[in-house]
Short mmCIF file of C-alpha atoms and ligand atoms in Angstrom, two decimals:
data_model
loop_
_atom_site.label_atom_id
_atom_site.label_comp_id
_atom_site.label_asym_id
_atom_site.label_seq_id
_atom_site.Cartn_x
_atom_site.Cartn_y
_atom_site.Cartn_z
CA UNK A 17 21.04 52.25 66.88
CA UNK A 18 24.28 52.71 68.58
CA UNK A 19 23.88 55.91 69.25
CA UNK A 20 19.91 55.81 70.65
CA UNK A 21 21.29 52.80 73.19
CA UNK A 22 24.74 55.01 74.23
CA UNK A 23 22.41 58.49 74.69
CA UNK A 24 18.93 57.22 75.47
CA UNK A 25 17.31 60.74 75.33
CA UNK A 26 18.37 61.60 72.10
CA UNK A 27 15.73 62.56 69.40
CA UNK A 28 15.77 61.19 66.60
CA UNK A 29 15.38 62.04 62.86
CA UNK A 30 17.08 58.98 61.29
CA UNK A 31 14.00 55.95 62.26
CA UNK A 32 12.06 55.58 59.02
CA UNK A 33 9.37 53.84 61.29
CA UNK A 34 5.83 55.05 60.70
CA UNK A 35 3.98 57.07 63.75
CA UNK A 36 2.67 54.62 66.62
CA UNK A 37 -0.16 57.15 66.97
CA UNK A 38 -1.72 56.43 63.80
CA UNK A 39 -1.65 52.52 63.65
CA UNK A 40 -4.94 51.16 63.06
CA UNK A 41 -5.51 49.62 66.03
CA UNK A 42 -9.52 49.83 65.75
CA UNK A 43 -9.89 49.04 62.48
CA UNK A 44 -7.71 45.75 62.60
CA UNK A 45 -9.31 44.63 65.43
CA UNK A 46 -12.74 45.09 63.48
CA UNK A 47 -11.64 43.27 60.60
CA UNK A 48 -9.98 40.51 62.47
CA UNK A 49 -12.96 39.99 64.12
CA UNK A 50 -14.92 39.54 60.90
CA UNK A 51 -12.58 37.05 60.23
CA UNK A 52 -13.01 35.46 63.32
CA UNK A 53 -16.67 35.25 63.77
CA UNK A 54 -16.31 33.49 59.65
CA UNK A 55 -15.89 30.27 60.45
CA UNK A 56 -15.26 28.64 56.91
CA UNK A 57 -13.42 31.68 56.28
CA UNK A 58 -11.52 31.48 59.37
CA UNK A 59 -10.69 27.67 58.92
CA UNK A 60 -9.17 28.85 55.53
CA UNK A 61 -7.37 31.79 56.82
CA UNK A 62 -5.42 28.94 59.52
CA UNK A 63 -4.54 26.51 56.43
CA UNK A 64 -1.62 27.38 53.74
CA UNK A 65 -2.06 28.91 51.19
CA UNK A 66 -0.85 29.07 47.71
CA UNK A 67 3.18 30.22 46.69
CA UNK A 68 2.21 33.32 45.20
CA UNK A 69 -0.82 34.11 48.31
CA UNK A 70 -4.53 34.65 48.71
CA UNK A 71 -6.45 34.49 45.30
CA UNK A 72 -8.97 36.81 46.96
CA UNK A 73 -6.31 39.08 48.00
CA UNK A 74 -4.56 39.19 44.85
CA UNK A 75 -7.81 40.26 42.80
CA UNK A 76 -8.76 42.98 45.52
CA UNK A 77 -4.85 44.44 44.55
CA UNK A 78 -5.46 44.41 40.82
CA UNK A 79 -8.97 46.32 41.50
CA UNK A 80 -7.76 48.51 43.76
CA UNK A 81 -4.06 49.48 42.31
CA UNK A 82 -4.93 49.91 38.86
CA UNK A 83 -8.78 50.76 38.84
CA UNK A 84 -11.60 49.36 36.46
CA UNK A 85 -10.05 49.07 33.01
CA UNK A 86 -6.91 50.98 32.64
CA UNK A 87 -4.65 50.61 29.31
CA UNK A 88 -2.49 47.76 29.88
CA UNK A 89 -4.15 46.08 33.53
CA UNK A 90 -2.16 43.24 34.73
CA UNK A 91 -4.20 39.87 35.72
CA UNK A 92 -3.93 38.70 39.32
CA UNK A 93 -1.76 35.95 38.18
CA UNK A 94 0.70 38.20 37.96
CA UNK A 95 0.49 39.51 41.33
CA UNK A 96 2.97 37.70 44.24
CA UNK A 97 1.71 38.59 47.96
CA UNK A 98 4.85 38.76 50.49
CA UNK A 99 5.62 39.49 53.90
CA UNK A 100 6.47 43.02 53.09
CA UNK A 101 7.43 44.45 50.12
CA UNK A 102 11.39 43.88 51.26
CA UNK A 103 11.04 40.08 50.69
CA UNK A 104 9.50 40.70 47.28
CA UNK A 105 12.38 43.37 45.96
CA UNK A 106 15.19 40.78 47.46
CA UNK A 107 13.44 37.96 45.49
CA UNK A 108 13.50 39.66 42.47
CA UNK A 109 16.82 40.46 42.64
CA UNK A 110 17.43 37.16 43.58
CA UNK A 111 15.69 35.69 40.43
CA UNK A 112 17.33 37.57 38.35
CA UNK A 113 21.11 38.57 39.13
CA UNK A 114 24.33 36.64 38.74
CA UNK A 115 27.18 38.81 40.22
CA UNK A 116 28.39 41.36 38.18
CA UNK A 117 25.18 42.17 36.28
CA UNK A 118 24.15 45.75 36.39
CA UNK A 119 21.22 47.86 38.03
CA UNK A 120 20.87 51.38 37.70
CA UNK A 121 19.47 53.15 40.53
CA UNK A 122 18.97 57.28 41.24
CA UNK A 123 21.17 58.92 43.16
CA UNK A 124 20.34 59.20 46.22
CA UNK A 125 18.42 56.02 46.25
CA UNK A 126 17.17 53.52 49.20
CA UNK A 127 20.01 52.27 51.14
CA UNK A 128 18.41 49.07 52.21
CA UNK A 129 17.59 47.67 48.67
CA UNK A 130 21.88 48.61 47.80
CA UNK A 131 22.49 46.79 50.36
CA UNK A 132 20.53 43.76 49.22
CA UNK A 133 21.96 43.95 45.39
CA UNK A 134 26.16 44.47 46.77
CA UNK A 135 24.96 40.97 48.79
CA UNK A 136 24.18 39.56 45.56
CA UNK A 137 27.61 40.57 43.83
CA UNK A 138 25.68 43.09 41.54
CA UNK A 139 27.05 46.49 40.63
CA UNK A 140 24.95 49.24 41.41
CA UNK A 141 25.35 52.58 39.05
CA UNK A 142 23.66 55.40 40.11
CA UNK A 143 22.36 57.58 38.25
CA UNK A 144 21.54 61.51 38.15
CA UNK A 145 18.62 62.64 40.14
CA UNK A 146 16.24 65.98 41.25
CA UNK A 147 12.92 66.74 42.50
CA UNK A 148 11.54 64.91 39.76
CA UNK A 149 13.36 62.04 40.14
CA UNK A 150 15.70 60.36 38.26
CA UNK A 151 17.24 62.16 34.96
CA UNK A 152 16.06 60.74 31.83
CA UNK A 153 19.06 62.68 30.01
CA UNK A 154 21.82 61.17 32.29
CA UNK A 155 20.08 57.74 32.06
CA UNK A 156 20.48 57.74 28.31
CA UNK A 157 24.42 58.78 29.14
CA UNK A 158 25.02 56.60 31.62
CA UNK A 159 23.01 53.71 29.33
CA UNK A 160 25.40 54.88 26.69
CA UNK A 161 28.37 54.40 28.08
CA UNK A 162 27.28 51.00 29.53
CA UNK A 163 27.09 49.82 25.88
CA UNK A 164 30.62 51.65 24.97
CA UNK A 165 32.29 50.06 27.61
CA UNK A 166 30.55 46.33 26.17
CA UNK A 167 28.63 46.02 29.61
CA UNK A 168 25.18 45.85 27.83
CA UNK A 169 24.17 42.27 28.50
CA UNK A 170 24.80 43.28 32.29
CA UNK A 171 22.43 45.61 32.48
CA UNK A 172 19.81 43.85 34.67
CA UNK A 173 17.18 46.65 35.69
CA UNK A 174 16.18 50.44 36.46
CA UNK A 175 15.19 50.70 40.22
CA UNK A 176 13.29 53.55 41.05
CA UNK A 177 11.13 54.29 44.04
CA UNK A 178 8.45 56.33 42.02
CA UNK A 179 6.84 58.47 43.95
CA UNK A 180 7.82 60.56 47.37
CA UNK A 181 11.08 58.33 47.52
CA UNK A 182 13.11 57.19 49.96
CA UNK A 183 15.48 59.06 51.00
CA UNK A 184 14.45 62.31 49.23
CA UNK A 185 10.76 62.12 48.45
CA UNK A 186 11.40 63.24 45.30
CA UNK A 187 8.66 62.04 42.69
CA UNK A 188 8.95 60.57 39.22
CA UNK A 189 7.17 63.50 36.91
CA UNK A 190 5.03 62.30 34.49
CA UNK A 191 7.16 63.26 31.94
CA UNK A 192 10.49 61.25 32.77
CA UNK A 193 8.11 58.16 33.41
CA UNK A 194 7.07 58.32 30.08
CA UNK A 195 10.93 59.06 28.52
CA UNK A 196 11.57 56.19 30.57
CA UNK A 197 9.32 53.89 29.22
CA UNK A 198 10.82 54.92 25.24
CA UNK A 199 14.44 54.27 26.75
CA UNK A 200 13.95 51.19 27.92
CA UNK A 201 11.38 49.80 25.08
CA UNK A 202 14.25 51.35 22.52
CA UNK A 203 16.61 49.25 24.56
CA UNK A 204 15.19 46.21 24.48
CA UNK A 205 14.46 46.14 20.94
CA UNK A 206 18.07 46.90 20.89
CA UNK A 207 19.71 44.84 23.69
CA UNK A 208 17.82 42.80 24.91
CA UNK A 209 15.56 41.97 27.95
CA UNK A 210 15.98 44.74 30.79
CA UNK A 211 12.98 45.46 33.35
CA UNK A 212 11.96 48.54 35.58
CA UNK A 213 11.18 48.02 39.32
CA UNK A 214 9.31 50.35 40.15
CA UNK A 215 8.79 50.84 44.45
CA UNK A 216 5.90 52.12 45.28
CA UNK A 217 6.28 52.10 49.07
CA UNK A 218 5.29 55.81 49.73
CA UNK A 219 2.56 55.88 47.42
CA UNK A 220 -0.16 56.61 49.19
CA UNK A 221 1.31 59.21 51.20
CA UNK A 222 0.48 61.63 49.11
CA UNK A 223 -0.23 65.29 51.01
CA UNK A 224 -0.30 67.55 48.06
CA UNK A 225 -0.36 67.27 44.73
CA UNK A 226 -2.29 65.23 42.00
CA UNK A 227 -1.29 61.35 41.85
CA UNK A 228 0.85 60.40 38.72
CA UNK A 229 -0.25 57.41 36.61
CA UNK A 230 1.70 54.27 37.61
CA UNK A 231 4.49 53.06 35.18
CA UNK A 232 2.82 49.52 34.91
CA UNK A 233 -0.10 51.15 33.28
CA UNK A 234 0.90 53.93 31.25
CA UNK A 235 1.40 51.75 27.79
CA UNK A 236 -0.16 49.08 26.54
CA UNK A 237 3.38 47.40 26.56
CA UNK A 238 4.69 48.39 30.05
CA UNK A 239 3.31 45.39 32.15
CA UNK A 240 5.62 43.55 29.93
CA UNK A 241 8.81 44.67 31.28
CA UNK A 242 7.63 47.31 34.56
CA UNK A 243 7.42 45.05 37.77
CA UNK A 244 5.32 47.11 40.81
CA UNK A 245 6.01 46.69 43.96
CA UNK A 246 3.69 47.73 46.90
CA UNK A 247 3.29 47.43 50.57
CA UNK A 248 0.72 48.21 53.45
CA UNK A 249 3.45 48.82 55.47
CA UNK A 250 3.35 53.15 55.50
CA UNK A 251 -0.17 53.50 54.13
CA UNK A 252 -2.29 51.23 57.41
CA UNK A 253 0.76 48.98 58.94
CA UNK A 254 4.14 47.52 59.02
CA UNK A 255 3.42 45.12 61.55
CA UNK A 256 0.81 43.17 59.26
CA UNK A 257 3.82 42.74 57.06
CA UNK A 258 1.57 42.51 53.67
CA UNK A 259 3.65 43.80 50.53
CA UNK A 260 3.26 42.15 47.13
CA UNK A 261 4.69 42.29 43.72
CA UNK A 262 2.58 42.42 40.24
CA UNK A 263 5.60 41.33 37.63
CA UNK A 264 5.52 40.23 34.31
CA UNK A 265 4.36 36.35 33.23
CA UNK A 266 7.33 35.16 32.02
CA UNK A 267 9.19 35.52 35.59
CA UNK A 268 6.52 35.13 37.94
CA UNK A 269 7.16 30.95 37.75
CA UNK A 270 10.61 31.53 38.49
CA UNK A 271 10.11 33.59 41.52
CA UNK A 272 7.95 31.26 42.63
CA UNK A 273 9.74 28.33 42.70
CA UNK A 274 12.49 30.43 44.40
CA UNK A 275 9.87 31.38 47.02
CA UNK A 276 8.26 27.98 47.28
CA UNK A 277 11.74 27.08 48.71
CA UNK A 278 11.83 29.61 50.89
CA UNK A 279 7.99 29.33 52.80
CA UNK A 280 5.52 28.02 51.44
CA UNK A 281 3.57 31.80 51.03
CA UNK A 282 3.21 34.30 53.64
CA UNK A 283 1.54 34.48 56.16
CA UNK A 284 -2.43 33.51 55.02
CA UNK A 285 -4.28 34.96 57.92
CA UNK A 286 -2.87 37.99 57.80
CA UNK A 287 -3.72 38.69 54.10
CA UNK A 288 -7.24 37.57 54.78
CA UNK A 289 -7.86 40.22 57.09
CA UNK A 290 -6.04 42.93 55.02
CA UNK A 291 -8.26 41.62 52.15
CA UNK A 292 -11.31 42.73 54.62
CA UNK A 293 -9.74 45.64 55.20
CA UNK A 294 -9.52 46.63 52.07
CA UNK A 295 -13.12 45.20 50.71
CA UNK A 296 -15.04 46.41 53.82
CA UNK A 297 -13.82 49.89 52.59
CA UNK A 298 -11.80 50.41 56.13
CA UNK A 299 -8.30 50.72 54.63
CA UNK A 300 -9.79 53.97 52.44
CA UNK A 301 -11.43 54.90 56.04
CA UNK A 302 -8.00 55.12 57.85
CA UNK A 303 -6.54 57.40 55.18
CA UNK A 304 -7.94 61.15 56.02
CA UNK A 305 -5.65 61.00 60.02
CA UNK A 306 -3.24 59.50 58.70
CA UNK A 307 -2.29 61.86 55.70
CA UNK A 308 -3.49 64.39 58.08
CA UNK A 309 -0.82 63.42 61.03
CA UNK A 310 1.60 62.88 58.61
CA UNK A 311 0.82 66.56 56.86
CA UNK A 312 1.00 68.58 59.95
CA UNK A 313 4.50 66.89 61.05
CA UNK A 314 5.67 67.52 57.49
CA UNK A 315 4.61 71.29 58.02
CA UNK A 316 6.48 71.40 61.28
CA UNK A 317 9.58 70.73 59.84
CA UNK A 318 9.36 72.92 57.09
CA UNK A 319 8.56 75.68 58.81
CA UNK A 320 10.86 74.80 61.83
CA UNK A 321 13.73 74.81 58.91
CA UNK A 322 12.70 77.80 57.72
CA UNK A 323 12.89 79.59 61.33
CA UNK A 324 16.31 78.34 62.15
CA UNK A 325 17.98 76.72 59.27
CA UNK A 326 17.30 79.05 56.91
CA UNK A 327 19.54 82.13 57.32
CA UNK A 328 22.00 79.49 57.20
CA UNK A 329 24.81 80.13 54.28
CA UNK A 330 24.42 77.02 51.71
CA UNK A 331 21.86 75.10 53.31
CA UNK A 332 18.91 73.84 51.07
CA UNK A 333 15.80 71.62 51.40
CA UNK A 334 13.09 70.14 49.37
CA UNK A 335 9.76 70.60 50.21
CA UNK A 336 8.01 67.09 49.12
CA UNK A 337 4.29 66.93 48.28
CA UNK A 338 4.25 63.44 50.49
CA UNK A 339 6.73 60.69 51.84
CA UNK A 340 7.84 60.18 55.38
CA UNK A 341 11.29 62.23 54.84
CA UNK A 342 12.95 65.65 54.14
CA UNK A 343 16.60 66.02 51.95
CA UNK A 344 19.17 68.54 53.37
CA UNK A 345 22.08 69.79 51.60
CA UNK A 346 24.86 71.64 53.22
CA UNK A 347 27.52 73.49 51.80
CA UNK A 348 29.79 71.13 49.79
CA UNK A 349 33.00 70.95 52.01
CA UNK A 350 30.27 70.07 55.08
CA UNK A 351 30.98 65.93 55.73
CA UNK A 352 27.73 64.87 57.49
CA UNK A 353 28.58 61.28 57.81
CA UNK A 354 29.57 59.88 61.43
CA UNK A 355 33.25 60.83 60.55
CA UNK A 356 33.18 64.48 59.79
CA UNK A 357 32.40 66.92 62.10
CA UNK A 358 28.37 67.58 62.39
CA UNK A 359 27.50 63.64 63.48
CA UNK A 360 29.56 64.81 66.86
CA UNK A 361 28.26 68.16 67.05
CA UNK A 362 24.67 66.70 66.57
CA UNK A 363 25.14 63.93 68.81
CA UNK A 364 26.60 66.82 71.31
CA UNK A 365 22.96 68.37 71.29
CA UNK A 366 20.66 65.18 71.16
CA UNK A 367 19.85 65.06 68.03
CA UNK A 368 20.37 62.26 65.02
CA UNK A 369 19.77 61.80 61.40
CA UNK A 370 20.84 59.32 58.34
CA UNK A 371 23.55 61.22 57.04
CA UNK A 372 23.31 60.91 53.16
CA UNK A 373 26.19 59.30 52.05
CA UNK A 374 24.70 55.93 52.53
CA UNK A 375 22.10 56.33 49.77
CA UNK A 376 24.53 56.89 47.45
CA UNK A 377 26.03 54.07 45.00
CA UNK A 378 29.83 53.91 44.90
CA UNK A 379 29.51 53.82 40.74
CA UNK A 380 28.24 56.62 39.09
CA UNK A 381 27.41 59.88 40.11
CA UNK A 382 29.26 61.22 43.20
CA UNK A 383 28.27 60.62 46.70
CA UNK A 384 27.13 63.66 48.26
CA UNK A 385 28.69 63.27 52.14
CA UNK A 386 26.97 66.89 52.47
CA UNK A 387 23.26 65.54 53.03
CA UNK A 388 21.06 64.31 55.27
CA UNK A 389 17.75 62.48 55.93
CA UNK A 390 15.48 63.80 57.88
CA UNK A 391 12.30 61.95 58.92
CA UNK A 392 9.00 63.34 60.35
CA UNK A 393 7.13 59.72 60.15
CA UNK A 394 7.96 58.70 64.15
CA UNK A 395 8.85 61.76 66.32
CA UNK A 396 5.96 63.21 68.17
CA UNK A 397 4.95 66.41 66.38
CA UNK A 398 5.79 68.64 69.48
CA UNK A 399 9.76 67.48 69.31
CA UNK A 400 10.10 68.57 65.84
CA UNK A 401 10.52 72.09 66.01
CA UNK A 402 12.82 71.14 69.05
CA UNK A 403 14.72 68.93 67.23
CA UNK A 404 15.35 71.19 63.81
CA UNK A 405 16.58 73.60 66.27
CA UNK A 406 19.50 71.28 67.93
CA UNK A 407 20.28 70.48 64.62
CA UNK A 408 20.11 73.88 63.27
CA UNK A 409 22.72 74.89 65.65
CA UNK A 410 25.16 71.96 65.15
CA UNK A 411 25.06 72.83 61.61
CA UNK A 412 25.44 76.33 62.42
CA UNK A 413 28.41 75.32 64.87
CA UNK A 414 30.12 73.33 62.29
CA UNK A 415 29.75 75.82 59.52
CA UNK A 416 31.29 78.82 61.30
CA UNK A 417 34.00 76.35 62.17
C1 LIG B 258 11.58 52.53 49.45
C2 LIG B 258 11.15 51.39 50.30
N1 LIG B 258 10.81 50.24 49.69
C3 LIG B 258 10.42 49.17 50.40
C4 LIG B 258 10.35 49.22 51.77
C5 LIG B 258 9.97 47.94 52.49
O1 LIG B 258 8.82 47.96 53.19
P1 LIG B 258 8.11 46.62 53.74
O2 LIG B 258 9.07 45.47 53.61
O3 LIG B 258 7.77 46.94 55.13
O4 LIG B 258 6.94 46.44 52.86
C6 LIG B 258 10.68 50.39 52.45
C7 LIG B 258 10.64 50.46 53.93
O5 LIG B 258 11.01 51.40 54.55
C8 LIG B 258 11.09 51.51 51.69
O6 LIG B 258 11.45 52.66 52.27
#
């Protein structure tokens, strides 16, 4: 932010923000109109609502996450409508940490949620992770180790944001999801309760690729101990700030009460009309431009890195399959955070990104200070190529050096 207000024309790569050109604006005015032309609907929509949010809403989000009659379907009483899927993540937490307890997270991992848990007095591990997410072998390790060390009864939860992740968009394979379930059903049996969140923020960005089943579904025991988190906010809008939570029976009273003390619910009228969006089939509508935008901006920057990033020595990206962001790695003795030597050279040249370091726990594996996050969700498609370039040549600049 600094940096945007002290060079105003810089471009920049670091806003996770979606693209202003592909907010709904037609198809929320539509539904909010039906809505509006309601009347007993309408008069409902302006009164509170309950805790946990719109019964209608809720039983559209079990339909529509988890399909007809998959293996083990939640019930709608399990879901918990928020304003944004943030809220829901921090209530959680909330609900169920006392400082000190434990939550292992991948490494990299989303900065904002670390920042939430260290608030709370937690201790965030991190734990090995590629392409394919997190690493089921250095999960068992690192879950070993825990118990060596007599930590187990700390160990809170796994959070993983399963599919096109923040910051890498690196997705969960179906494989490690299920190796994760048998880990953590062998450690409760052993230790005690511990639950998965599992983020699902990007989900719906998919470009590529064939979707994965969602943890919560994928045993007939996993909506027992997986709590889902989703969020309207990259697939149709931030701004409507709908998110919810689907978590197991047992806690959903307890967040509750927390969030009873909080506000009452979120914001009813809101949720009715993205409860029309999604009946009146206009959420599914929206989808084809926006995966489309998002697509073609994606395969700007790949193929801008390729033209001037890739001759490069040591320089390496992933090539996601969806997501809102790109993972660079420089050569290991490269420091990209706004101490070492390519922040300035960047800034030098207009350009800025999130430089890596901060989605990195301090327990666990190493922080790699040689990345960066690179997102395509907000700059105009024509400044991307521009962009990769000024960065391509500060990272050139810094590398000769
Ligand atoms: C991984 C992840 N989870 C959750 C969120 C929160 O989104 P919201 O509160 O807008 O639903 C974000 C936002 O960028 C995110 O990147």
């Amino acid at each position: 932010m600094a940096q945007v207000l002290k060079y105003p024309d810089i471009i920049s790569l670091a806003a996770g923000f979606v693209d202003n050109t592909t907010l709904p604006i037609d198809s929320w005015a539509e539904a909010t109109q039906a809505v509006l032309s309601d009347q007993k609907l309408l008069r409902r929509s302006l009164q509170y609502d309950s805790t946990s949010g719109s019964a209608a809403l809720r039983d559209t989000l079990i339909h529509w996450s988890y399909g007809g009659d998959s293996v083990g379907r939640p019930s709608a009483d399990q879901v918990i409508v928020g304003a944004g899927s943030n809220q829901l993540l921090h209530l959680l937490a909330e609900t169920l940490l006392n400082p000190g307890d434990i939550v292992l997270a991948a490494a990299p991992t989303y900065f904002v949620f670390m920042g939430t848990l260290a608030a709370m007095g937690a201790r965030v591990v991190s734990v090995k992770a590629d392409a394919d997410g997190m690493c089921m072998d250095d999960l068992q390790a690192t879950l070993d180790r825990l118990v060596a060390a007599g930590h187990a009864h700390k160990v809170k939860f796994i959070y993983l944001v399963t599919d096109f992740d923040n910051p890498s968009s690196s997705m969960l394979s179906l494989a490690r999801r299920q190796r994760l379930l048998e880990i953590v059903e062998r450690w409760r049996i052993q230790h005690g309760p511990m639950l998965i969140f599992s983020d699902n923020a990007y989900q719906h960005l998919r470009f590529s690729g064939q979707p994965i089943d969602p943890l919560m579904t994928m045993s007939a025991e996993s909506s027992d101990y997986v709590v889902d988190f989703g969020t309207f906010s990259k697939s149709y809008s931030p701004g409507v700030r709908v998110g919810w939570c689907v978590a197991p029976s047992q806690i959903v009273a307890y967040v509750l009460g927390l969030k009873s003390s909080i506000d009452f619910g979120s914001p009813h009228f809101s949720q009715v009309v993205m409860n029309h969006v999604l009946t009146s089939g206009a959420w599914h509508k929206h989808q084809p431009q926006l995966l489309a935008n998002y697509k073609s901006k994606l395969d700007s920057m790949l193929s801008a890195l390729d033209r001037f990033a890739s001759q490069i020595p040591g320089v390496t990206w992933r090539k996601p399959n969806g997501g809102l962001y790109v993972w660079l790695t420089l050569p290991e003795h490269i420091d990209a955070g706004e101490e070492g030597p390519l922040w300035q050279a960047a800034t030098d040249r207009g350009v800025i990104y999130v430089p890596g370091h901060y989605c990195f726990a301090a327990e666990g594996q190493p922080v790699q200070r040689n990345t960066l996050r690179l997102s395509f969700g907000v700059l105009p498609e024509c400044q991307i190529a521009d962009a990769i370039e000024r960065l391509s040549g500060a990272i050139s600049s810094v590398c000769a050096g």
